[in-house]
PDB file of C-alpha atoms in Angstrom:
ATOM      1  CA  MET N   1     -11.474 -91.226  38.626  1.00  0.00           C
ATOM      2  CA  GLN N   2     -12.829 -88.050  40.201  1.00  0.00           C
ATOM      3  CA  ALA N   3     -10.576 -85.469  41.851  1.00  0.00           C
ATOM      4  CA  ALA N   4     -10.900 -85.254  45.582  1.00  0.00           C
ATOM      5  CA  SER N   5     -12.784 -82.209  46.881  1.00  0.00           C
ATOM      6  CA  PRO N   6     -10.791 -79.861  49.081  1.00  0.00           C
ATOM      7  CA  ALA N   7     -11.402 -80.119  52.783  1.00  0.00           C
ATOM      8  CA  PRO N   8     -14.068 -77.636  54.019  1.00  0.00           C
ATOM      9  CA  ASP N   9     -11.517 -75.547  55.983  1.00  0.00           C
ATOM     10  CA  ALA N  10      -8.936 -75.552  53.153  1.00  0.00           C
ATOM     11  CA  PRO N  11      -8.120 -72.111  51.718  1.00  0.00           C
ATOM     12  CA  PRO N  12      -9.751 -71.439  48.336  1.00  0.00           C
ATOM     13  CA  GLN N  13      -7.706 -72.390  45.320  1.00  0.00           C
ATOM     14  CA  GLY N  14      -6.596 -69.702  42.883  1.00  0.00           C
ATOM     15  CA  VAL N  15      -8.064 -69.382  39.418  1.00  0.00           C
ATOM     16  CA  HIS N  16      -5.760 -69.653  36.428  1.00  0.00           C
ATOM     17  CA  VAL N  17      -5.652 -66.487  34.333  1.00  0.00           C
ATOM     18  CA  SER N  18      -6.629 -68.340  31.149  1.00  0.00           C
ATOM     19  CA  ASP N  19      -9.951 -69.252  32.828  1.00  0.00           C
ATOM     20  CA  TYR N  20     -11.013 -65.601  32.603  1.00  0.00           C
ATOM     21  CA  LYS N  21     -11.046 -65.538  28.786  1.00  0.00           C
ATOM     22  CA  GLY N  22     -11.020 -61.725  28.690  1.00  0.00           C
ATOM     23  CA  HIS N  23     -13.676 -61.131  31.356  1.00  0.00           C
ATOM     24  CA  TYR N  24     -12.053 -59.662  34.446  1.00  0.00           C
ATOM     25  CA  GLY N  25     -15.028 -58.167  36.192  1.00  0.00           C
ATOM     26  CA  LYS N  26     -18.480 -56.913  35.646  1.00  0.00           C
ATOM     27  CA  GLY N  27     -19.057 -54.847  32.521  1.00  0.00           C
ATOM     28  CA  ARG N  28     -18.731 -51.091  32.452  1.00  0.00           C
ATOM     29  CA  ASN N  29     -21.818 -48.957  32.569  1.00  0.00           C
ATOM     30  CA  PRO N  30     -22.584 -46.623  29.618  1.00  0.00           C
ATOM     31  CA  ARG N  31     -21.079 -43.585  31.408  1.00  0.00           C
ATOM     32  CA  GLU N  32     -17.786 -45.402  31.943  1.00  0.00           C
ATOM     33  CA  GLU N  33     -17.776 -46.563  28.317  1.00  0.00           C
ATOM     34  CA  GLN N  34     -18.369 -42.980  27.115  1.00  0.00           C
ATOM     35  CA  PHE N  35     -15.626 -41.652  29.411  1.00  0.00           C
ATOM     36  CA  ASN N  36     -13.132 -44.197  28.032  1.00  0.00           C
ATOM     37  CA  ALA N  37     -14.180 -43.417  24.444  1.00  0.00           C
ATOM     38  CA  ASN N  38     -13.645 -39.692  25.107  1.00  0.00           C
ATOM     39  CA  ILE N  39     -10.127 -40.354  26.434  1.00  0.00           C
ATOM     40  CA  VAL N  40      -9.238 -42.396  23.337  1.00  0.00           C
ATOM     41  CA  ASP N  41     -10.732 -39.728  21.025  1.00  0.00           C
ATOM     42  CA  ALA N  42      -8.725 -36.975  22.765  1.00  0.00           C
ATOM     43  CA  TYR N  43      -5.524 -39.012  22.442  1.00  0.00           C
ATOM     44  CA  HIS N  44      -6.078 -39.563  18.708  1.00  0.00           C
ATOM     45  CA  ALA N  45      -6.962 -35.886  18.173  1.00  0.00           C
ATOM     46  CA  LYS N  46      -3.687 -34.872  19.859  1.00  0.00           C
ATOM     47  CA  GLU N  47      -1.736 -37.311  17.687  1.00  0.00           C
ATOM     48  CA  ARG N  48      -3.386 -35.882  14.542  1.00  0.00           C
ATOM     49  CA  ALA N  49      -2.422 -32.356  15.636  1.00  0.00           C
ATOM     50  CA  VAL N  50       1.280 -33.193  16.054  1.00  0.00           C
ATOM     51  CA  GLY N  51       3.694 -31.935  13.415  1.00  0.00           C
ATOM     52  CA  ASN N  52       6.642 -33.734  11.811  1.00  0.00           C
ATOM     53  CA  LEU N  53       9.192 -32.152  14.155  1.00  0.00           C
ATOM     54  CA  GLU N  54       7.487 -33.374  17.336  1.00  0.00           C
ATOM     55  CA  GLY N  55       9.687 -35.677  19.418  1.00  0.00           C
ATOM     56  CA  ALA N  56      13.321 -36.268  20.354  1.00  0.00           C
ATOM     57  CA  TRP N  57      16.190 -35.343  18.001  1.00  0.00           C
ATOM     58  CA  ARG N  58      19.973 -35.874  18.198  1.00  0.00           C
ATOM     59  CA  LEU N  59      22.498 -33.484  16.649  1.00  0.00           C
ATOM     60  CA  SER N  60      25.795 -35.118  15.608  1.00  0.00           C
ATOM     61  CA  ASP N  61      28.952 -33.893  13.936  1.00  0.00           C
ATOM     62  CA  ALA N  62      30.401 -35.411  10.739  1.00  0.00           C
ATOM     63  CA  THR N  63      32.062 -38.221  12.741  1.00  0.00           C
ATOM     64  CA  GLY N  64      28.760 -39.219  14.365  1.00  0.00           C
ATOM     65  CA  ARG N  65      29.687 -37.827  17.789  1.00  0.00           C
ATOM     66  CA  GLY N  66      26.580 -36.617  19.609  1.00  0.00           C
ATOM     67  CA  LEU N  67      26.585 -32.873  20.288  1.00  0.00           C
ATOM     68  CA  VAL N  68      23.094 -31.900  21.433  1.00  0.00           C
ATOM     69  CA  GLN N  69      19.805 -33.653  22.190  1.00  0.00           C
ATOM     70  CA  PHE N  70      16.591 -31.725  21.414  1.00  0.00           C
ATOM     71  CA  GLU N  71      13.032 -32.381  22.501  1.00  0.00           C
ATOM     72  CA  LEU N  72      10.671 -30.466  20.209  1.00  0.00           C
ATOM     73  CA  ARG N  73       6.962 -29.684  20.405  1.00  0.00           C
ATOM     74  CA  ALA N  74       5.474 -28.809  17.038  1.00  0.00           C
ATOM     75  CA  PRO N  75       1.842 -28.435  16.012  1.00  0.00           C
ATOM     76  CA  LYS N  76       0.784 -29.716  12.602  1.00  0.00           C
ATOM     77  CA  THR N  77      -0.799 -26.392  11.670  1.00  0.00           C
ATOM     78  CA  ARG N  78       1.402 -24.189   9.520  1.00  0.00           C
ATOM     79  CA  GLY N  79       2.600 -21.151  11.404  1.00  0.00           C
ATOM     80  CA  GLY N  80       2.039 -22.762  14.791  1.00  0.00           C
ATOM     81  CA  ASP N  81       4.599 -22.106  17.501  1.00  0.00           C
ATOM     82  CA  ILE N  82       7.362 -24.689  17.615  1.00  0.00           C
ATOM     83  CA  GLU N  83       9.014 -25.012  21.017  1.00  0.00           C
ATOM     84  CA  GLY N  84      11.864 -27.042  22.354  1.00  0.00           C
ATOM     85  CA  ALA N  85      14.453 -27.816  24.953  1.00  0.00           C
ATOM     86  CA  TRP N  86      18.046 -28.945  24.511  1.00  0.00           C
ATOM     87  CA  ARG N  87      20.880 -30.536  26.470  1.00  0.00           C
ATOM     88  CA  SER N  88      24.527 -30.964  25.620  1.00  0.00           C
ATOM     89  CA  LEU N  89      25.796 -34.462  24.939  1.00  0.00           C
ATOM     90  CA  THR N  90      29.463 -33.420  25.177  1.00  0.00           C
ATOM     91  CA  VAL N  91      29.618 -32.570  28.897  1.00  0.00           C
ATOM     92  CA  PRO N  92      27.963 -33.861  32.068  1.00  0.00           C
ATOM     93  CA  LEU N  93      24.429 -32.578  32.524  1.00  0.00           C
ATOM     94  CA  GLY N  94      24.313 -29.238  34.288  1.00  0.00           C
ATOM     95  CA  ALA N  95      22.361 -26.004  34.309  1.00  0.00           C
ATOM     96  CA  ALA N  96      24.763 -24.322  31.873  1.00  0.00           C
ATOM     97  CA  HIS N  97      24.519 -27.220  29.446  1.00  0.00           C
ATOM     98  CA  ALA N  98      20.758 -27.476  29.022  1.00  0.00           C
ATOM     99  CA  GLY N  99      17.938 -25.078  28.398  1.00  0.00           C
ATOM    100  CA  PHE N 100      15.132 -23.963  26.148  1.00  0.00           C
ATOM    101  CA  VAL N 101      15.402 -23.293  22.444  1.00  0.00           C
ATOM    102  CA  SER N 102      15.501 -19.498  21.990  1.00  0.00           C
ATOM    103  CA  SER N 103      13.846 -19.560  18.579  1.00  0.00           C
ATOM    104  CA  LEU N 104      12.978 -22.088  15.950  1.00  0.00           C
ATOM    105  CA  THR N 105      11.959 -21.203  12.404  1.00  0.00           C
ATOM    106  CA  LEU N 106      10.669 -23.665   9.831  1.00  0.00           C
ATOM    107  CA  SER N 107       9.999 -22.716   6.218  1.00  0.00           C
ATOM    108  CA  ASP N 108       9.407 -25.500   3.708  1.00  0.00           C
ATOM    109  CA  ASP N 109      12.633 -27.537   3.804  1.00  0.00           C
ATOM    110  CA  ASP N 110      14.749 -25.106   5.857  1.00  0.00           C
ATOM    111  CA  LEU N 111      15.009 -25.139   9.636  1.00  0.00           C
ATOM    112  CA  GLU N 112      16.854 -22.727  11.924  1.00  0.00           C
ATOM    113  CA  ILE N 113      17.268 -23.464  15.623  1.00  0.00           C
ATOM    114  CA  ASN N 114      18.855 -20.943  18.003  1.00  0.00           C
ATOM    115  CA  TYR N 115      19.803 -21.834  21.563  1.00  0.00           C
ATOM    116  CA  ILE N 116      21.975 -20.106  24.159  1.00  0.00           C
ATOM    117  CA  VAL N 117      24.691 -22.118  25.877  1.00  0.00           C
ATOM    118  CA  GLY N 118      25.589 -21.111  29.419  1.00  0.00           C
ATOM    119  CA  HIS N 119      25.833 -17.365  29.939  1.00  0.00           C
ATOM    120  CA  ALA N 120      26.632 -16.514  26.336  1.00  0.00           C
ATOM    121  CA  ARG N 121      25.107 -13.314  24.975  1.00  0.00           C
ATOM    122  CA  SER N 122      24.489 -14.816  21.554  1.00  0.00           C
ATOM    123  CA  PRO N 123      23.004 -18.168  20.579  1.00  0.00           C
ATOM    124  CA  ASP N 124      24.510 -21.120  18.808  1.00  0.00           C
ATOM    125  CA  ILE N 125      22.712 -21.245  15.461  1.00  0.00           C
ATOM    126  CA  LEU N 126      21.742 -24.317  13.473  1.00  0.00           C
ATOM    127  CA  HIS N 127      20.951 -23.913   9.766  1.00  0.00           C
ATOM    128  CA  LEU N 128      19.481 -27.170   8.454  1.00  0.00           C
ATOM    129  CA  GLN N 129      17.937 -28.516   5.262  1.00  0.00           C
ATOM    130  CA  ARG N 130      15.475 -31.426   5.219  1.00  0.00           C
ATOM    131  CA  LYS N 131      16.878 -34.661   3.834  1.00  0.00           C
ATOM    132  CA  ASP N 132      13.763 -36.690   4.779  1.00  0.00           C
ATOM    133  CA  ASP N 133      11.202 -36.703   7.618  1.00  0.00           C
ATOM    134  CA  ALA N 134      13.752 -38.077  10.077  1.00  0.00           C
ATOM    135  CA  THR N 135      16.989 -36.364   8.946  1.00  0.00           C
ATOM    136  CA  TRP N 136      18.175 -32.785   8.505  1.00  0.00           C
ATOM    137  CA  THR N 137      21.713 -31.757   7.480  1.00  0.00           C
ATOM    138  CA  GLY N 138      23.499 -28.426   7.720  1.00  0.00           C
ATOM    139  CA  THR N 139      25.801 -26.282   9.811  1.00  0.00           C
ATOM    140  CA  LEU N 140      26.110 -25.377  13.476  1.00  0.00           C
ATOM    141  CA  THR N 141      27.574 -21.908  13.950  1.00  0.00           C
ATOM    142  CA  ALA N 142      28.849 -21.674  17.514  1.00  0.00           C
ATOM    143  CA  VAL N 143      29.193 -18.425  19.456  1.00  0.00           C
ATOM    144  CA  SER N 144      32.962 -18.789  18.969  1.00  0.00           C
ATOM    145  CA  GLY N 145      32.419 -18.509  15.209  1.00  0.00           C
ATOM    146  CA  ALA N 146      33.268 -22.143  14.521  1.00  0.00           C
ATOM    147  CA  ARG N 147      31.152 -23.665  11.730  1.00  0.00           C
ATOM    148  CA  ILE N 148      30.570 -27.394  12.147  1.00  0.00           C
ATOM    149  CA  PRO N 149      28.875 -29.677   9.583  1.00  0.00           C
ATOM    150  CA  VAL N 150      26.067 -31.505  11.418  1.00  0.00           C
ATOM    151  CA  VAL N 151      23.232 -33.992  11.052  1.00  0.00           C
ATOM    152  CA  LEU N 152      19.992 -33.788  13.053  1.00  0.00           C
ATOM    153  CA  GLN N 153      18.225 -37.167  13.300  1.00  0.00           C
ATOM    154  CA  ARG N 154      14.989 -38.215  14.918  1.00  0.00           C
ATOM    155  CA  VAL N 155      15.539 -40.334  17.992  1.00  0.00           C
ATOM    156  CA  ARG N 156      11.925 -40.855  18.901  1.00  0.00           C
ATOM    157  CA  ALA N 157       8.679 -39.598  17.444  1.00  0.00           C
ATOM    158  CA  VAL N 158       5.643 -38.975  19.586  1.00  0.00           C
ATOM    159  CA  GLY N 159       3.950 -42.269  20.252  1.00  0.00           C
ATOM    160  CA  GLY N 160       7.141 -44.068  19.240  1.00  0.00           C
TER     161      GLY N 160
END
């Protein structure tokens, strides 16, 4: 039995997506293909240039309570500038509870991060030692002089 043909004035029927089998339009011309290849190459080059500290990190105290969230930018090349921003996890977000990392120093398995909270004249200072690529442990020395045992853990790596 043959299916009935649609009436001549009937609206065209849709095509099921599986009928395309991966062909959604005419092919790209060589210039478009080269442009797309260049974009992919640039993306992979950027990923190769990213260091181990690149991405989001969470600082917690010994009980696991979140203290500070960091977003770090770190080149893979030794001696490259490492930059970052931070925000407090202990108070509602506000201008005095977020900012840029003042300085960040990495040498082998030691990391020091300094950041100024609010209008303080001195920074809070983190002294950390590498446990593995995703965990650092150490001490937060607050402007008040309090020394708090802390853990810095990767939340999200670039591309993750």
